[in-house]
Coordinates of N, CA and C in Angstrom, one line a residue:
Chain L
G27 N 0.8 -1.2 0.0 CA 0.0 0.0 0.0 C 0.8 1.3 0.0
A28 N 0.2 2.4 -0.1 CA 0.9 3.7 -0.1 C 1.4 4.0 1.2
V29 N 2.5 4.7 1.2 CA 3.3 5.0 2.5 C 3.2 6.5 2.8
V30 N 2.9 6.7 4.1 CA 2.8 8.1 4.6 C 3.8 8.2 5.8
S31 N 4.6 9.2 5.8 CA 5.5 9.4 6.9 C 5.2 10.6 7.7
Q32 N 5.7 10.7 8.9 CA 5.5 11.8 9.7 C 6.9 12.1 10.4
H33 N 7.1 13.4 10.6 CA 8.4 13.8 11.2 C 8.1 15.1 12.1
P34 N 8.6 15.1 13.3 CA 9.3 14.0 13.9 C 8.4 13.0 14.5
S35 N 8.9 11.9 14.9 CA 8.1 10.8 15.5 C 7.8 11.2 17.0
W36 N 8.6 12.0 17.6 CA 8.3 12.5 18.9 C 9.0 13.8 19.2
V37 N 8.4 14.6 20.0 CA 9.0 15.9 20.2 C 8.6 16.4 21.6
I38 N 9.5 17.0 22.3 CA 9.3 17.5 23.6 C 9.6 19.0 23.5
C39 N 8.7 19.9 24.0 CA 9.0 21.3 23.9 C 8.5 22.0 25.2
K40 N 9.0 23.2 25.3 CA 8.6 24.0 26.5 C 7.2 24.7 26.2
S41 N 6.5 24.9 27.3 CA 5.2 25.7 27.1 C 5.5 27.0 26.5
G42 N 4.6 27.4 25.6 CA 4.7 28.7 24.9 C 5.4 28.7 23.6
T43 N 6.1 27.6 23.3 CA 6.8 27.5 22.0 C 5.9 26.9 21.0
S44 N 6.3 27.0 19.7 CA 5.6 26.4 18.6 C 6.3 25.2 18.1
V45 N 5.5 24.2 17.6 CA 6.0 23.0 17.1 C 5.4 22.7 15.8
K46 N 6.3 22.3 14.8 CA 5.8 21.9 13.5 C 5.9 20.4 13.2
I47 N 4.8 19.8 12.8 CA 4.8 18.4 12.4 C 4.6 18.3 10.9
E48 N 5.4 17.4 10.3 CA 5.3 17.2 8.9 C 4.6 15.9 8.6
C49 N 3.8 15.9 7.5 CA 3.2 14.6 7.0 C 3.5 14.6 5.5
R50 N 4.1 13.5 5.1 CA 4.4 13.3 3.7 C 3.9 12.0 3.1
S51 N 3.3 12.1 1.9 CA 3.0 10.9 1.2 C 4.2 10.6 0.3
L52 N 4.7 9.4 0.4 CA 6.0 9.1 -0.2 C 5.9 8.6 -1.6
D53 N 4.8 7.9 -1.9 CA 4.8 7.3 -3.2 C 3.4 7.6 -4.0
F54 N 2.7 8.6 -3.5 CA 1.5 9.0 -4.3 C 1.2 10.5 -4.0
Q55 N 0.4 11.0 -4.8 CA 0.0 12.4 -4.6 C -1.2 12.5 -3.8
A56 N -1.1 13.2 -2.7 CA -2.2 13.3 -1.7 C -3.0 14.5 -1.9
T57 N -4.1 14.4 -2.6 CA -5.0 15.6 -2.8 C -5.7 16.0 -1.5
T58 N -5.9 15.0 -0.6 CA -6.5 15.3 0.7 C -5.7 14.7 1.8
M59 N -5.5 15.5 2.8 CA -4.9 15.1 4.0 C -5.7 15.4 5.3
F60 N -5.7 14.5 6.2 CA -6.4 14.7 7.5 C -5.5 14.7 8.7
W61 N -5.8 15.5 9.7 CA -5.1 15.5 10.9 C -6.0 15.0 12.1
Y62 N -5.5 14.1 12.8 CA -6.2 13.6 14.0 C -5.3 13.7 15.2
R63 N -6.0 13.7 16.4 CA -5.2 13.7 17.6 C -5.8 12.5 18.5
Q64 N -4.9 11.9 19.2 CA -5.3 10.8 20.0 C -4.7 10.9 21.4
F65 N -5.6 11.1 22.4 CA -5.2 11.1 23.8 C -5.0 9.7 24.3
P66 N -4.1 9.5 25.3 CA -3.8 8.2 25.8 C -5.1 7.4 26.1
K67 N -5.0 6.2 25.6 CA -6.1 5.2 25.8 C -7.5 5.7 25.2
Q68 N -7.4 6.6 24.3 CA -8.7 7.1 23.7 C -8.6 6.9 22.2
S69 N -9.7 7.3 21.5 CA -9.8 7.1 20.1 C -9.2 8.3 19.4
L70 N -9.2 8.2 18.1 CA -8.7 9.3 17.2 C -9.8 10.3 17.0
M71 N -9.5 11.5 17.1 CA -10.5 12.6 16.9 C -10.0 13.4 15.7
L72 N -10.9 13.6 14.7 CA -10.5 14.4 13.6 C -10.4 15.8 14.0
M73 N -9.3 16.4 13.6 CA -9.1 17.9 13.9 C -9.4 18.7 12.6
A74 N -8.9 18.3 11.5 CA -9.1 19.1 10.3 C -8.9 18.3 9.0
T75 N -9.4 18.8 8.0 CA -9.3 18.2 6.6 C -8.7 19.3 5.7
S76 N -7.6 18.9 5.0 CA -7.0 19.9 4.1 C -6.9 19.3 2.7
N77 N -7.3 20.1 1.7 CA -7.1 19.7 0.3 C -6.0 20.6 -0.2
E78 N -5.2 20.0 -1.1 CA -4.0 20.7 -1.6 C -4.4 22.0 -2.2
G79 N -3.7 23.1 -1.8 CA -3.9 24.4 -2.3 C -5.1 25.1 -1.8
S80 N -5.8 24.5 -0.8 CA -7.0 25.2 -0.2 C -6.8 25.3 1.3
K81 N -7.6 26.2 1.9 CA -7.5 26.3 3.4 C -8.1 25.1 4.0
A82 N -7.6 24.7 5.2 CA -8.1 23.6 5.9 C -9.5 23.8 6.4
T83 N -10.2 22.7 6.5 CA -11.5 22.8 7.2 C -11.4 22.2 8.6
Y84 N -11.7 22.9 9.6 CA -11.5 22.5 11.0 C -12.8 21.9 11.5
E85 N -12.6 20.9 12.4 CA -13.8 20.4 13.1 C -14.2 21.3 14.2
Q86 N -15.4 21.2 14.6 CA -16.0 22.0 15.7 C -15.1 21.9 16.9
G87 N -14.8 23.0 17.5 CA -14.0 22.9 18.8 C -12.5 22.9 18.6
V88 N -12.0 22.9 17.4 CA -10.6 22.9 17.1 C -10.2 24.3 16.7
E89 N -9.3 24.9 17.5 CA -8.9 26.3 17.2 C -8.0 26.4 16.0
K90 N -8.5 27.1 15.0 CA -7.7 27.2 13.7 C -6.5 28.1 13.9
D91 N -6.5 29.0 14.9 CA -5.4 29.9 15.1 C -4.3 29.2 15.9
K92 N -4.7 28.1 16.6 CA -3.7 27.4 17.4 C -3.1 26.3 16.6
F93 N -3.9 25.6 15.8 CA -3.4 24.5 15.0 C -3.4 24.9 13.6
L94 N -2.3 25.4 13.1 CA -2.1 25.9 11.8 C -1.8 24.7 10.8
I95 N -2.6 24.6 9.8 CA -2.4 23.5 8.8 C -2.1 24.1 7.5
N96 N -1.1 23.6 6.8 CA -0.7 24.0 5.5 C -0.5 22.8 4.6
H97 N -1.1 22.8 3.5 CA -1.1 21.7 2.5 C -0.7 22.3 1.2
A98 N 0.6 22.7 1.1 CA 1.0 23.5 0.0 C 1.4 22.7 -1.2
S99 N 1.6 21.4 -1.0 CA 2.0 20.6 -2.2 C 1.3 19.2 -2.1
L100 N 1.3 18.5 -3.1 CA 0.6 17.2 -3.2 C 1.3 16.1 -2.4
T101 N 2.4 16.4 -1.8 CA 3.1 15.4 -1.0 C 3.4 15.8 0.5
L102 N 3.0 17.0 0.8 CA 3.4 17.5 2.1 C 2.2 18.3 2.8
S103 N 1.9 18.0 4.0 CA 1.1 18.9 4.8 C 1.8 19.1 6.2
T104 N 1.6 20.2 6.7 CA 2.2 20.5 8.0 C 1.2 21.0 9.0
L105 N 1.4 20.6 10.3 CA 0.6 21.0 11.4 C 1.5 21.7 12.3
T106 N 1.2 23.0 12.6 CA 2.0 23.8 13.6 C 1.1 24.0 14.8
V107 N 1.6 23.6 15.9 CA 0.9 23.9 17.2 C 1.6 25.1 17.7
T108 N 0.8 26.2 17.8 CA 1.4 27.5 18.2 C 1.2 27.7 19.7
S109 N 2.2 28.3 20.3 CA 2.1 28.6 21.7 C 1.6 27.3 22.5
A110 N 2.3 26.3 22.4 CA 1.9 25.0 22.9 C 1.8 25.0 24.4
H111 N 0.8 24.4 25.0 CA 0.6 24.2 26.4 C 0.5 22.7 26.8
P112 N 0.7 22.4 28.0 CA 0.7 21.0 28.4 C -0.6 20.3 28.0
E113 N -1.7 20.9 27.9 CA -2.9 20.3 27.5 C -2.9 19.9 26.0
D114 N -1.9 20.4 25.3 CA -1.8 20.1 23.9 C -1.0 18.8 23.7
S115 N -0.4 18.3 24.8 CA 0.3 17.0 24.7 C -0.6 15.9 24.2
S116 N -0.2 15.2 23.2 CA -1.1 14.2 22.6 C -0.3 13.5 21.5
F117 N -1.0 12.6 20.9 CA -0.4 11.8 19.7 C -1.1 12.4 18.5
Y118 N -0.4 12.9 17.6 CA -1.0 13.5 16.4 C -0.7 12.6 15.2
I119 N -1.8 12.3 14.5 CA -1.7 11.3 13.4 C -2.3 12.0 12.1
C120 N -1.6 11.8 11.0 CA -2.1 12.3 9.8 C -2.5 11.1 8.9
S121 N -3.4 11.4 8.0 CA -3.7 10.4 6.9 C -3.8 11.2 5.6
A122 N -3.6 10.4 4.5 CA -3.6 11.0 3.2 C -4.4 10.1 2.2
S123 N -5.0 10.8 1.3 CA -5.7 10.0 0.2 C -5.5 10.8 -1.1
G124 N -5.6 10.1 -2.2 CA -5.5 10.8 -3.5 C -4.9 9.8 -4.5
G125 N -5.0 10.2 -5.8 CA -4.4 9.4 -6.8 C -5.1 8.1 -6.9
L126 N -4.5 7.2 -7.6 CA -5.0 5.8 -7.7 C -5.0 5.1 -6.4
A127 N -4.0 5.4 -5.6 CA -3.8 4.6 -4.3 C -4.8 5.0 -3.3
G128 N -5.3 6.2 -3.3 CA -6.1 6.6 -2.2 C -7.5 7.0 -2.5
V129 N -8.0 6.6 -3.7 CA -9.4 6.9 -4.0 C -10.4 6.4 -3.0
N130 N -10.2 5.2 -2.5 CA -11.1 4.5 -1.6 C -10.5 4.3 -0.3
E131 N -9.4 4.9 0.1 CA -8.8 4.6 1.4 C -7.9 5.7 1.8
Q132 N -7.9 5.9 3.1 CA -6.9 6.9 3.7 C -5.7 6.0 4.2
F133 N -4.5 6.5 4.0 CA -3.3 5.9 4.5 C -2.8 6.7 5.6
F134 N -2.5 6.1 6.7 CA -2.1 6.7 7.9 C -0.6 6.8 8.1
G135 N -0.1 7.9 8.7 CA 1.2 8.0 9.1 C 1.4 7.3 10.5
P136 N 2.6 7.2 10.9 CA 2.9 6.5 12.2 C 2.6 7.3 13.4
G137 N 2.4 8.6 13.2 CA 2.0 9.5 14.4 C 3.2 10.2 14.9
T138 N 2.9 11.3 15.6 CA 3.9 12.1 16.3 C 3.5 12.3 17.7
R139 N 4.3 12.0 18.6 CA 4.0 12.2 20.1 C 4.5 13.5 20.5
L140 N 3.7 14.4 20.9 CA 4.0 15.7 21.4 C 3.9 15.8 22.9
T141 N 5.0 16.2 23.6 CA 4.9 16.4 25.0 C 5.3 17.8 25.3
V142 N 4.4 18.6 25.9 CA 4.7 20.0 26.2 C 4.9 20.1 27.7
L143 N 6.1 20.6 28.1 CA 6.5 20.6 29.5 C 6.0 22.0 30.2
Chain G
A9 N -25.3 12.8 10.6 CA -24.3 12.5 11.6 C -24.0 11.1 11.6
Q10 N -22.8 10.7 12.0 CA -22.4 9.3 12.1 C -21.7 9.0 13.4
S11 N -21.8 7.8 13.8 CA -21.2 7.4 15.1 C -20.9 6.0 15.1
V12 N -20.0 5.6 15.9 CA -19.6 4.2 16.0 C -19.5 3.8 17.5
T13 N -20.0 2.7 17.9 CA -19.9 2.2 19.2 C -19.2 0.8 19.2
Q14 N -18.1 0.8 19.9 CA -17.4 -0.5 20.1 C -17.8 -1.0 21.5
L15 N -18.4 -2.1 21.5 CA -19.1 -2.6 22.7 C -18.1 -3.1 23.8
D16 N -16.9 -3.4 23.4 CA -16.0 -3.9 24.4 C -14.7 -3.1 24.4
S17 N -14.3 -2.6 25.5 CA -13.0 -1.8 25.5 C -11.8 -2.7 25.6
H18 N -12.1 -4.0 26.0 CA -11.0 -4.9 26.2 C -11.5 -6.3 26.0
V19 N -10.8 -7.1 25.2 CA -11.1 -8.5 24.9 C -9.9 -9.3 25.1
S20 N -10.0 -10.4 25.9 CA -8.9 -11.3 26.1 C -9.3 -12.7 25.6
V21 N -8.4 -13.3 24.8 CA -8.7 -14.6 24.3 C -7.4 -15.5 24.4
S22 N -7.5 -16.7 24.3 CA -6.4 -17.6 24.3 C -5.9 -17.8 22.9
E23 N -4.6 -18.0 22.7 CA -4.1 -18.3 21.3 C -4.8 -19.5 20.8
G24 N -5.2 -19.4 19.5 CA -5.9 -20.5 18.8 C -7.4 -20.5 18.9
T25 N -7.9 -19.6 19.8 CA -9.4 -19.6 19.9 C -10.0 -18.4 19.1
P26 N -11.3 -18.4 18.8 CA -11.9 -17.4 18.0 C -11.8 -16.0 18.6
V27 N -11.8 -15.0 17.7 CA -11.9 -13.6 18.1 C -13.2 -13.0 17.6
L28 N -13.8 -12.2 18.5 CA -15.0 -11.5 18.1 C -14.9 -10.1 18.7
L29 N -14.8 -9.1 17.9 CA -14.8 -7.7 18.3 C -16.0 -7.0 17.8
R30 N -16.8 -6.5 18.7 CA -18.2 -6.0 18.3 C -18.2 -4.5 18.0
C31 N -19.0 -4.2 17.0 CA -19.1 -2.8 16.5 C -20.5 -2.5 16.0
N32 N -21.1 -1.5 16.5 CA -22.4 -1.0 16.0 C -22.2 0.5 15.5
Y33 N -22.9 0.8 14.4 CA -22.7 2.1 13.8 C -24.1 2.8 13.7
S34 N -23.9 4.1 13.4 CA -25.1 4.9 13.1 C -24.7 5.9 12.0
S35 N -25.5 6.0 10.9 CA -25.1 6.9 9.9 C -26.4 7.3 9.1
S36 N -26.5 8.6 8.8 CA -27.6 9.1 8.1 C -27.6 8.8 6.6
Y37 N -26.5 8.3 6.1 CA -26.3 8.0 4.7 C -25.8 6.6 4.6
S38 N -25.7 6.1 3.4 CA -25.1 4.8 3.2 C -23.7 4.8 3.7
P39 N -23.4 4.0 4.6 CA -22.0 4.1 5.2 C -21.0 3.2 4.5
S40 N -19.8 3.6 4.7 CA -18.6 2.8 4.4 C -18.1 2.4 5.8
L41 N -17.7 1.2 6.0 CA -17.2 0.8 7.3 C -15.8 0.1 7.2
F42 N -15.0 0.4 8.2 CA -13.6 -0.1 8.2 C -13.3 -0.7 9.5
W43 N -12.3 -1.5 9.5 CA -11.6 -1.9 10.7 C -10.1 -1.6 10.5
Y44 N -9.6 -0.9 11.5 CA -8.1 -0.6 11.5 C -7.5 -1.3 12.7
V45 N -6.3 -1.6 12.6 CA -5.5 -2.1 13.8 C -4.3 -1.2 14.0
Q46 N -4.0 -1.0 15.3 CA -3.0 -0.1 15.7 C -2.0 -0.9 16.7
H47 N -0.9 -1.2 16.2 CA 0.1 -1.8 17.0 C 1.0 -0.7 17.7
P48 N 1.5 -1.0 18.9 CA 2.3 0.1 19.6 C 3.4 0.6 18.7
N49 N 3.5 1.9 18.6 CA 4.5 2.6 17.9 C 4.5 2.4 16.4
K50 N 3.3 2.0 15.9 CA 3.2 1.8 14.5 C 1.9 2.5 14.0
G51 N 1.9 2.8 12.7 CA 0.7 3.5 12.1 C -0.5 2.6 12.0
L52 N -1.6 3.2 11.9 CA -2.8 2.4 11.7 C -2.8 1.6 10.4
Q53 N -3.2 0.4 10.5 CA -3.2 -0.4 9.3 C -4.7 -0.9 9.0
L54 N -5.1 -0.8 7.8 CA -6.4 -1.2 7.4 C -6.5 -2.7 7.3
L55 N -7.5 -3.2 8.1 CA -7.7 -4.7 8.0 C -8.7 -5.1 6.9
L56 N -9.8 -4.3 6.8 CA -10.8 -4.6 5.8 C -11.7 -3.4 5.7
K57 N -12.5 -3.4 4.7 CA -13.5 -2.3 4.5 C -14.7 -2.8 3.8
Y58 N -15.8 -2.2 4.1 CA -17.1 -2.5 3.4 C -17.5 -1.2 2.8
T59 N -17.8 -1.3 1.4 CA -18.2 -0.1 0.7 C -19.4 -0.4 -0.2
S60 N -20.4 -1.1 0.3 CA -21.7 -1.4 -0.3 C -21.6 -2.5 -1.4
A61 N -20.6 -3.3 -1.3 CA -20.5 -4.5 -2.2 C -21.0 -5.7 -1.3
A62 N -20.2 -6.8 -1.4 CA -20.6 -8.0 -0.6 C -20.6 -7.7 0.9
T63 N -21.6 -8.2 1.6 CA -21.8 -7.9 3.0 C -20.8 -8.6 3.9
L64 N -20.2 -9.7 3.4 CA -19.2 -10.4 4.2 C -17.9 -10.0 3.6
V65 N -17.1 -9.4 4.4 CA -15.8 -8.8 3.9 C -14.6 -9.6 4.5
K66 N -13.8 -10.0 3.6 CA -12.6 -10.7 4.1 C -11.4 -9.7 4.0
G67 N -10.6 -9.7 5.1 CA -9.5 -8.8 5.2 C -8.1 -9.5 5.3
I68 N -7.2 -8.8 5.8 CA -5.8 -9.4 5.9 C -5.7 -10.2 7.2
N69 N -4.7 -11.1 7.2 CA -4.4 -11.8 8.4 C -5.5 -12.7 8.9
G70 N -6.4 -13.1 8.0 CA -7.5 -14.0 8.4 C -8.7 -13.4 9.1
F71 N -8.7 -12.1 9.1 CA -9.9 -11.4 9.7 C -11.0 -11.2 8.7
E72 N -12.2 -11.2 9.2 CA -13.4 -10.9 8.3 C -14.4 -10.2 9.1
A73 N -15.3 -9.5 8.4 CA -16.4 -8.8 9.1 C -17.7 -8.9 8.3
E74 N -18.8 -8.9 8.9 CA -20.1 -9.0 8.2 C -20.9 -7.7 8.4
F75 N -21.3 -7.1 7.4 CA -22.2 -5.9 7.5 C -23.6 -6.4 7.6
K76 N -24.3 -6.0 8.7 CA -25.7 -6.4 8.9 C -26.5 -5.1 9.1
K77 N -27.1 -4.7 8.0 CA -27.9 -3.4 8.0 C -29.0 -3.4 9.0
S78 N -29.7 -4.6 9.1 CA -30.8 -4.6 10.0 C -30.4 -4.5 11.5
E79 N -29.2 -4.9 11.8 CA -28.7 -4.8 13.2 C -27.7 -3.6 13.3
T80 N -27.5 -2.9 12.3 CA -26.5 -1.8 12.2 C -25.2 -2.2 12.9
S81 N -24.7 -3.4 12.5 CA -23.5 -4.0 13.1 C -22.5 -4.3 12.0
F82 N -21.2 -4.3 12.5 CA -20.1 -4.7 11.6 C -19.0 -5.3 12.5
H83 N -19.3 -6.5 13.0 CA -18.5 -7.2 13.9 C -17.3 -7.8 13.2
L84 N -16.1 -7.8 13.9 CA -14.9 -8.3 13.3 C -14.6 -9.7 14.0
T85 N -14.3 -10.7 13.1 CA -14.0 -12.0 13.6 C -12.8 -12.6 13.0
K86 N -12.2 -13.6 13.7 CA -11.1 -14.4 13.2 C -11.2 -15.7 13.9
P87 N -11.1 -16.8 13.1 CA -11.3 -18.1 13.6 C -10.3 -18.5 14.7
S88 N -9.1 -18.1 14.5 CA -8.1 -18.6 15.5 C -7.1 -17.4 15.8
A89 N -7.0 -17.0 17.0 CA -6.2 -15.9 17.4 C -4.7 -16.3 17.4
H90 N -3.9 -15.4 17.0 CA -2.4 -15.5 17.1 C -1.8 -14.5 18.0
M91 N -0.7 -14.8 18.6 CA -0.1 -13.8 19.5 C 0.1 -12.5 18.9
S92 N 0.4 -12.5 17.6 CA 0.7 -11.2 16.9 C -0.5 -10.4 16.7
D93 N -1.7 -10.9 17.0 CA -2.9 -10.2 16.8 C -3.2 -9.2 18.0
A94 N -2.4 -9.3 19.0 CA -2.6 -8.4 20.2 C -2.3 -7.0 19.8
A95 N -3.3 -6.2 19.9 CA -3.2 -4.8 19.4 C -4.5 -4.0 19.8
E96 N -4.6 -2.8 19.4 CA -5.8 -2.0 19.5 C -6.5 -2.0 18.2
Y97 N -7.8 -2.2 18.2 CA -8.6 -2.3 17.0 C -9.7 -1.2 17.0
F98 N -9.8 -0.6 15.9 CA -10.8 0.5 15.7 C -11.8 0.2 14.6
C99 N -13.0 0.4 15.0 CA -14.1 0.3 14.0 C -14.4 1.8 13.5
V100 N -14.5 1.9 12.2 CA -14.5 3.3 11.7 C -15.7 3.4 10.7
V101 N -16.3 4.5 10.6 CA -17.4 4.7 9.7 C -17.2 6.0 8.9
S102 N -17.6 6.0 7.7 CA -17.7 7.3 6.9 C -19.0 7.2 6.1
D103 N -19.6 8.3 5.8 CA -20.9 8.2 5.1 C -20.7 8.6 3.7
N104 N -21.7 8.3 2.8 CA -21.6 8.5 1.4 C -22.2 9.8 1.0
R105 N -22.2 10.8 1.9 CA -22.8 12.1 1.6 C -22.1 12.8 0.5
G106 N -22.8 13.2 -0.5 CA -22.3 14.0 -1.6 C -21.5 13.1 -2.7
G107 N -21.5 11.8 -2.5 CA -20.9 10.9 -3.5 C -19.4 11.1 -3.6
M108 N -18.8 11.6 -2.5 CA -17.4 11.9 -2.5 C -16.6 10.5 -2.5
D109 N -15.4 10.5 -3.1 CA -14.6 9.3 -3.1 C -14.4 8.9 -1.6
T110 N -14.4 7.6 -1.3 CA -14.3 7.1 0.0 C -13.0 7.7 0.7
G111 N -12.0 7.7 0.0 CA -10.7 8.2 0.6 C -10.7 9.6 1.0
R112 N -11.7 10.4 0.5 CA -11.7 11.8 0.8 C -12.7 12.2 1.9
R113 N -13.4 11.2 2.4 CA -14.5 11.5 3.4 C -13.9 11.4 4.8
A114 N -14.4 12.2 5.7 CA -14.0 12.2 7.1 C -14.4 10.9 7.7
L115 N -13.5 10.4 8.5 CA -13.7 9.2 9.2 C -14.1 9.4 10.7
T116 N -15.0 8.6 11.2 CA -15.4 8.7 12.6 C -14.9 7.4 13.2
F117 N -14.1 7.5 14.2 CA -13.5 6.3 14.9 C -14.3 5.9 16.1
G118 N -14.4 4.6 16.3 CA -14.9 4.1 17.6 C -13.9 4.3 18.7
S119 N -14.2 3.9 19.9 CA -13.3 4.2 21.0 C -12.2 3.2 21.1
G120 N -12.3 2.1 20.3 CA -11.2 1.1 20.3 C -11.5 -0.1 21.2
T121 N -10.9 -1.2 20.8 CA -11.0 -2.4 21.6 C -9.6 -3.0 21.7
R122 N -9.1 -3.1 22.9 CA -7.7 -3.7 23.0 C -7.9 -5.2 23.1
L123 N -7.2 -5.9 22.2 CA -7.2 -7.4 22.1 C -6.0 -7.9 22.8
Q124 N -6.2 -8.7 23.7 CA -5.1 -9.4 24.4 C -5.2 -10.9 24.1
V125 N -4.0 -11.5 23.7 CA -4.0 -12.9 23.3 C -3.1 -13.6 24.3
Q126 N -3.7 -14.5 25.0 CA -2.9 -15.3 26.1 C -2.3 -16.5 25.5
P127 N -1.1 -16.9 25.9 CA -0.5 -18.1 25.3 C -1.1 -19.3 25.8

């Protein structure tokens, strides 16, 4: 299947700093990318949907000014957590779909664990 | 609106015995249904999917699931558990609103079922 990578796999930062997480589709063009967050022992919650070249669509309750999403190319989407606080500590997972590989399926990255001190 | 209920947060079976992970869904439109598995420190992997074709869906690693519209269920089964099956399993639904390609629709995840396999 198609491969999606995320970088970094884990990050620790101080409260008040910003953190950028990258999501890349390695062998297909991702016209649509999704960002999820997963708290410990909980399910994945969709944060936002982004289509290449368009502004992201955020789910209700997700602050667009805090979680900045950029999908500037068909292989890369970034999530920037601005002014991070301890409550933002979570597991962030992206998925991608597009092209022949992703018409009927989303392919998930391995996730990024963010810890805010 | 769509939702998924996974009826068991934790299931424990012995190696070689059958596995049953239960899932009920709710969707205002014709749903697509998926089962994903999440191993520690690994990305989510698709086990199988139902997208309005055959109601009995066969997936990877010997798993299968049956779509039962009358019961709004999509339970995951496997005849014989293996130690490597121990993981977190998610039942997922997306609806067919607007005729969008399945891959582009938002997914709603269930709360997950942790499968433990005893030797």
